[in-house]
């Protein structure tokens, strides 16, 4: 009897904490969506004051991005602000403003049943051109508690249009539930989202690696490159790169002030593929277009592959100028042999630590 009472009070406390955590998540979610909708509304109003001139709108976004980034950190790039504007323009009646947005004590009223959806839900449906499909996905996401990954898969597989064209809908629905079951199991997907971390100005996904061994290798590679003494300055680990479709994380980013270029490093624990090299080419291109200064040299990307029988490195530099790579970078970039030897040394050290129970 005493054991039953103990189990009951433990269960109740777990429920209390789970409910409190859910309330905290909901509060962050509501604040994010309201803030981004209100920001989009204010941008549109300011643009209208300038008679919708395209150049005036560009300057608004550019200046606002610079000011917000300096004040609040990441999450306020020009692309993000354009997205907030699109959010308001797509859902102008989402929230009823009871007073001026500057009155922080005001609790605005939601005019739709989508209040519990996260910003990432809205972010995803903004790329759906069909208004009926867009509203269907939002409605079902709210009713069925779809995770963001479930919503993403259903949009990508044209779930709405397949349902419309199917005379017997049950098999389509059951297949969807089966395919998305694993996406529904992560209770804390929302709070781990990079957008949420940016909104709260928290460090972004520092543990976003493929395995424990990979994480350890990256940590030591960071120190190894700095110890080379060839002009490396550490920039960021797990650097977030955002495209229109998804988020990517680059394992390590350095800047070499001798050759004046960024050096990007990505580590793979499986055999290297063409997709890995292509992805690095995309990272290099994005850095060259959005981050590097005009007087910087082309960004260099290094894909490291940690295999059981062979450790290899593949260098990526766009514009196809191998002469630049050979003449200017050879003295300052680590050779494939140096990188391979360092990875192998770290793998052996980690294996010993695992055997001795230190990890």
XYZ file of C-alpha atoms in Angstrom:
359
model
C 0.000 0.000 0.000
C 2.813 2.371 0.918
C 4.549 1.544 -2.370
C 1.387 2.445 -4.316
C 1.212 5.837 -2.593
C 4.862 6.489 -3.415
C 4.292 5.635 -7.065
C 1.198 7.865 -7.140
C 2.931 10.947 -5.772
C 5.916 10.458 -8.100
C 3.530 10.189 -11.061
C 1.705 13.329 -9.982
C 4.942 15.308 -9.665
C 6.013 14.137 -13.111
C 2.692 15.354 -14.485
C 3.089 18.725 -12.761
C 6.548 19.219 -14.257
C 5.487 17.988 -17.697
C 2.538 20.393 -17.724
C 4.731 23.282 -16.542
C 7.258 22.549 -19.274
C 4.507 22.442 -21.881
C 3.182 25.799 -20.662
C 6.662 27.273 -20.987
C 6.989 25.947 -24.556
C 3.537 27.294 -25.427
C 4.414 30.723 -24.027
C 7.593 30.890 -26.121
C 5.701 29.717 -29.194
C 2.929 32.293 -28.807
C 5.425 35.084 -28.183
C 7.439 34.133 -31.290
C 4.475 33.984 -33.643
C 2.953 37.213 -32.337
C 6.279 39.052 -32.462
C 7.042 37.959 -36.027
C 3.496 38.726 -37.226
C 3.596 42.182 -35.607
C 7.061 42.805 -37.046
C 5.811 41.879 -40.518
C 2.800 44.153 -40.065
C 4.976 47.087 -39.050
C 7.338 46.539 -42.016
C 4.385 46.541 -44.433
C 3.024 49.741 -42.894
C 6.400 51.448 -43.198
C 6.731 50.343 -46.821
C 3.286 51.731 -47.582
C 4.417 55.077 -46.207
C 7.037 55.037 -48.940
C 4.376 54.400 -51.622
C 5.563 50.823 -52.082
C 8.739 51.859 -53.875
C 10.927 48.773 -54.300
C 14.174 50.544 -53.413
C 12.634 52.068 -50.302
C 11.455 48.619 -49.192
C 14.938 47.161 -49.678
C 16.484 49.892 -47.543
C 13.940 49.301 -44.776
C 14.791 45.598 -44.635
C 18.536 46.194 -44.844
C 18.662 48.839 -42.106
C 16.250 46.987 -39.842
C 18.255 43.772 -40.148
C 21.435 45.564 -39.154
C 19.808 47.235 -36.113
C 17.985 44.127 -34.855
C 21.003 41.862 -35.292
C 23.141 44.256 -33.264
C 20.513 44.463 -30.504
C 19.036 40.943 -30.376
C 21.610 38.648 -32.037
C 20.866 36.049 -34.703
C 17.527 35.422 -36.358
C 17.004 38.812 -38.002
C 18.705 38.479 -41.358
C 17.243 40.269 -44.358
C 15.764 36.957 -45.509
C 14.096 36.425 -42.114
C 12.581 39.909 -42.171
C 11.212 39.340 -45.665
C 9.705 36.135 -44.309
C 8.034 38.035 -41.433
C 6.582 40.461 -43.993
C 5.307 37.571 -46.099
C 3.841 35.971 -42.949
C 1.724 39.049 -42.230
C 0.716 39.500 -45.876
C -0.348 35.846 -46.132
C -2.280 35.854 -42.836
C -3.348 39.495 -42.292
C -6.275 38.450 -40.060
C -4.386 35.966 -37.907
C -4.327 38.181 -34.801
C -6.702 40.873 -33.592
C -4.807 43.855 -32.188
C -6.650 45.260 -29.179
C -4.253 48.170 -28.678
C -1.006 49.397 -30.162
C 1.684 46.690 -30.547
C 4.029 48.748 -28.367
C 1.833 48.085 -25.331
C 3.508 44.890 -24.091
C 0.813 44.285 -21.458
C -1.789 43.667 -24.128
C -2.762 40.070 -24.868
C -3.748 39.967 -28.532
C -6.604 37.737 -29.659
C -6.097 34.978 -32.194
C -8.780 34.915 -34.873
C -7.982 31.404 -36.103
C -7.753 27.962 -34.468
C -4.026 27.861 -35.257
C -2.827 29.447 -32.004
C -0.932 26.370 -30.837
C 1.067 26.013 -34.048
C 4.738 26.895 -33.931
C 6.485 29.520 -36.038
C 8.143 26.730 -38.034
C 4.697 25.428 -39.045
C 3.830 28.805 -40.542
C 7.314 29.114 -42.011
C 6.819 25.847 -43.890
C 3.341 26.589 -45.283
C 4.457 29.996 -46.569
C 6.103 28.072 -49.412
C 2.762 26.470 -50.400
C 1.293 28.583 -53.242
C -2.219 27.061 -53.161
C -4.276 28.915 -50.521
C -6.700 26.017 -49.990
C -3.831 23.565 -49.531
C -2.081 26.006 -47.189
C -5.147 26.359 -44.977
C -5.741 22.606 -45.010
C -2.207 21.857 -43.836
C -2.470 24.410 -41.021
C -5.876 23.140 -39.945
C -4.790 19.495 -39.884
C -1.504 20.344 -38.152
C -3.500 22.057 -35.391
C -6.166 19.337 -35.086
C -3.819 16.346 -35.322
C -0.871 17.898 -33.427
C 1.433 17.336 -36.386
C 5.096 17.863 -35.635
C 7.013 20.177 -37.934
C 8.695 17.157 -39.559
C 5.290 15.560 -40.190
C 3.977 18.743 -41.780
C 7.116 19.042 -43.906
C 6.800 15.488 -45.192
C 3.086 15.848 -45.963
C 3.664 19.028 -47.955
C 6.626 17.524 -49.802
C 4.606 14.422 -50.773
C 1.561 16.441 -51.927
C -0.608 14.819 -49.257
C -3.496 17.301 -49.672
C -3.749 16.881 -53.449
C -3.389 13.103 -53.225
C -6.303 13.026 -50.783
C -8.419 15.155 -53.103
C -7.758 12.880 -56.056
C -8.391 9.639 -54.126
C -11.863 8.121 -54.117
C -10.925 5.925 -51.146
C -9.063 8.137 -48.714
C -8.451 5.763 -45.798
C -5.378 4.033 -47.317
C -3.782 7.427 -48.042
C -4.432 8.585 -44.469
C -3.147 5.354 -42.926
C -0.011 5.418 -45.062
C 0.667 9.006 -43.956
C 0.296 8.092 -40.282
C 2.610 5.107 -40.697
C 5.279 7.117 -42.538
C 5.221 9.977 -40.015
C 4.913 7.975 -36.786
C 8.590 8.400 -35.897
C 8.330 12.178 -36.446
C 5.612 12.399 -33.806
C 7.726 10.854 -31.034
C 10.045 13.777 -30.305
C 8.209 15.775 -27.635
C 10.863 18.475 -27.537
C 11.314 19.015 -31.270
C 10.039 22.587 -30.969
C 12.460 23.789 -28.313
C 15.466 22.322 -30.210
C 14.543 24.233 -33.353
C 17.264 26.746 -34.369
C 14.621 29.458 -34.822
C 13.549 29.104 -31.187
C 17.134 29.239 -29.944
C 17.724 32.367 -32.019
C 14.553 33.987 -30.685
C 15.690 33.327 -27.112
C 19.259 34.387 -28.027
C 20.616 31.020 -26.852
C 23.597 29.113 -28.330
C 22.537 27.134 -31.358
C 22.850 23.356 -31.483
C 26.434 22.974 -30.286
C 25.956 19.213 -30.078
C 24.638 18.710 -33.599
C 27.049 15.951 -34.628
C 26.537 12.521 -36.112
C 28.111 10.484 -33.307
C 30.081 10.620 -30.080
C 33.302 9.813 -31.912
C 32.692 12.505 -34.525
C 32.061 15.077 -31.784
C 35.339 14.193 -30.091
C 37.285 14.342 -33.362
C 35.865 17.772 -34.215
C 36.800 19.117 -30.784
C 40.396 18.031 -31.241
C 40.585 19.111 -34.877
C 39.670 22.616 -33.800
C 42.641 22.718 -31.455
C 44.897 20.955 -33.972
C 44.361 23.604 -36.651
C 44.935 26.450 -34.219
C 48.174 24.821 -33.120
C 49.463 24.623 -36.705
C 50.484 28.262 -36.347
C 49.630 29.058 -39.974
C 47.380 32.044 -39.400
C 44.147 30.295 -38.362
C 41.549 32.168 -36.316
C 38.560 30.210 -35.004
C 35.210 31.646 -36.148
C 32.413 29.276 -35.138
C 31.494 25.673 -34.455
C 28.268 24.205 -35.852
C 27.792 27.303 -38.003
C 24.154 27.585 -39.061
C 23.615 28.073 -42.799
C 20.024 28.652 -43.790
C 18.534 28.136 -47.238
C 14.944 28.639 -48.342
C 14.235 24.948 -47.790
C 16.183 23.879 -44.683
C 18.935 24.519 -42.136
C 22.485 23.140 -42.357
C 25.309 23.073 -39.821
C 28.985 23.329 -40.781
C 31.178 21.543 -38.239
C 34.009 24.104 -38.062
C 34.623 27.541 -39.573
C 38.027 29.275 -39.486
C 39.467 32.386 -41.055
C 43.078 32.366 -42.245
C 44.509 35.870 -42.115
C 47.642 34.949 -44.100
C 45.713 34.003 -47.217
C 42.621 36.057 -46.296
C 39.926 33.452 -46.729
C 37.374 31.433 -44.766
C 38.096 27.726 -44.307
C 35.073 25.466 -43.793
C 35.439 21.929 -42.419
C 32.790 19.202 -42.392
C 33.438 15.741 -40.957
C 31.643 12.580 -42.111
C 31.809 9.300 -40.210
C 30.756 7.274 -43.252
C 32.315 6.849 -46.694
C 32.474 10.154 -48.569
C 29.856 10.640 -51.302
C 29.272 13.006 -54.205
C 26.449 14.503 -52.139
C 28.914 15.393 -49.373
C 31.180 17.202 -51.821
C 28.198 18.895 -53.474
C 26.945 20.074 -50.103
C 30.329 21.579 -49.305
C 30.324 23.334 -52.675
C 26.986 24.860 -51.642
C 28.464 26.015 -48.304
C 31.430 27.575 -50.123
C 29.157 29.337 -52.602
C 26.934 30.718 -49.838
C 29.929 32.015 -47.883
C 31.322 33.678 -51.005
C 27.992 35.317 -51.802
C 26.790 36.327 -48.343
C 29.669 36.467 -45.846
C 33.116 37.019 -47.369
C 34.293 40.565 -47.998
C 35.188 41.831 -51.456
C 38.907 41.764 -50.671
C 38.818 38.206 -49.294
C 40.076 35.291 -51.365
C 37.626 32.517 -52.375
C 36.365 30.393 -49.487
C 37.895 26.927 -49.126
C 35.890 23.906 -48.022
C 37.371 20.688 -46.647
C 35.300 17.517 -46.370
C 36.909 15.002 -44.023
C 35.899 11.360 -44.176
C 36.645 9.148 -41.186
C 36.490 5.551 -42.400
C 37.622 2.360 -40.759
C 40.283 1.582 -43.343
C 41.083 4.988 -44.788
C 40.934 8.646 -43.749
C 40.659 11.072 -46.611
C 40.211 14.792 -47.222
C 38.611 16.448 -50.216
C 39.116 20.152 -50.881
C 36.470 22.289 -52.477
C 37.044 25.681 -54.079
C 34.573 27.095 -56.545
C 35.431 28.969 -59.737
C 37.571 25.985 -60.771
C 40.874 27.803 -60.329
C 43.249 25.067 -59.215
C 46.271 27.312 -59.782
C 45.052 29.714 -57.089
C 44.577 26.769 -54.764
C 48.019 25.362 -55.429
C 50.053 28.557 -55.359
C 48.394 30.590 -52.615
C 46.902 28.037 -50.264
C 49.319 25.124 -50.290
C 51.666 26.599 -47.686
C 48.938 27.401 -45.199
C 46.326 24.673 -45.494
C 47.020 21.351 -43.784
C 47.865 18.566 -46.210
C 45.649 15.511 -46.646
C 48.338 13.473 -44.905
C 48.354 15.787 -41.874
C 44.566 15.700 -41.579
C 44.409 11.930 -42.039
C 47.107 11.380 -39.424
C 45.323 13.645 -36.937
C 41.969 11.904 -37.425
C 43.578 8.471 -37.061
C 45.406 9.585 -33.914
C 42.172 10.873 -32.366
C 40.246 7.725 -33.302
C 42.859 5.564 -31.621
C 42.793 7.744 -28.516
C 39.004 7.576 -28.357
C 39.058 3.785 -28.784
C 41.427 3.489 -25.822
C 39.243 5.762 -23.722
C 36.174 3.718 -24.595
C 37.944 0.495 -23.634
C 39.008 1.977 -20.315
C 35.541 3.368 -19.605
C 36.652 7.012 -19.615
C 33.972 7.964 -22.176
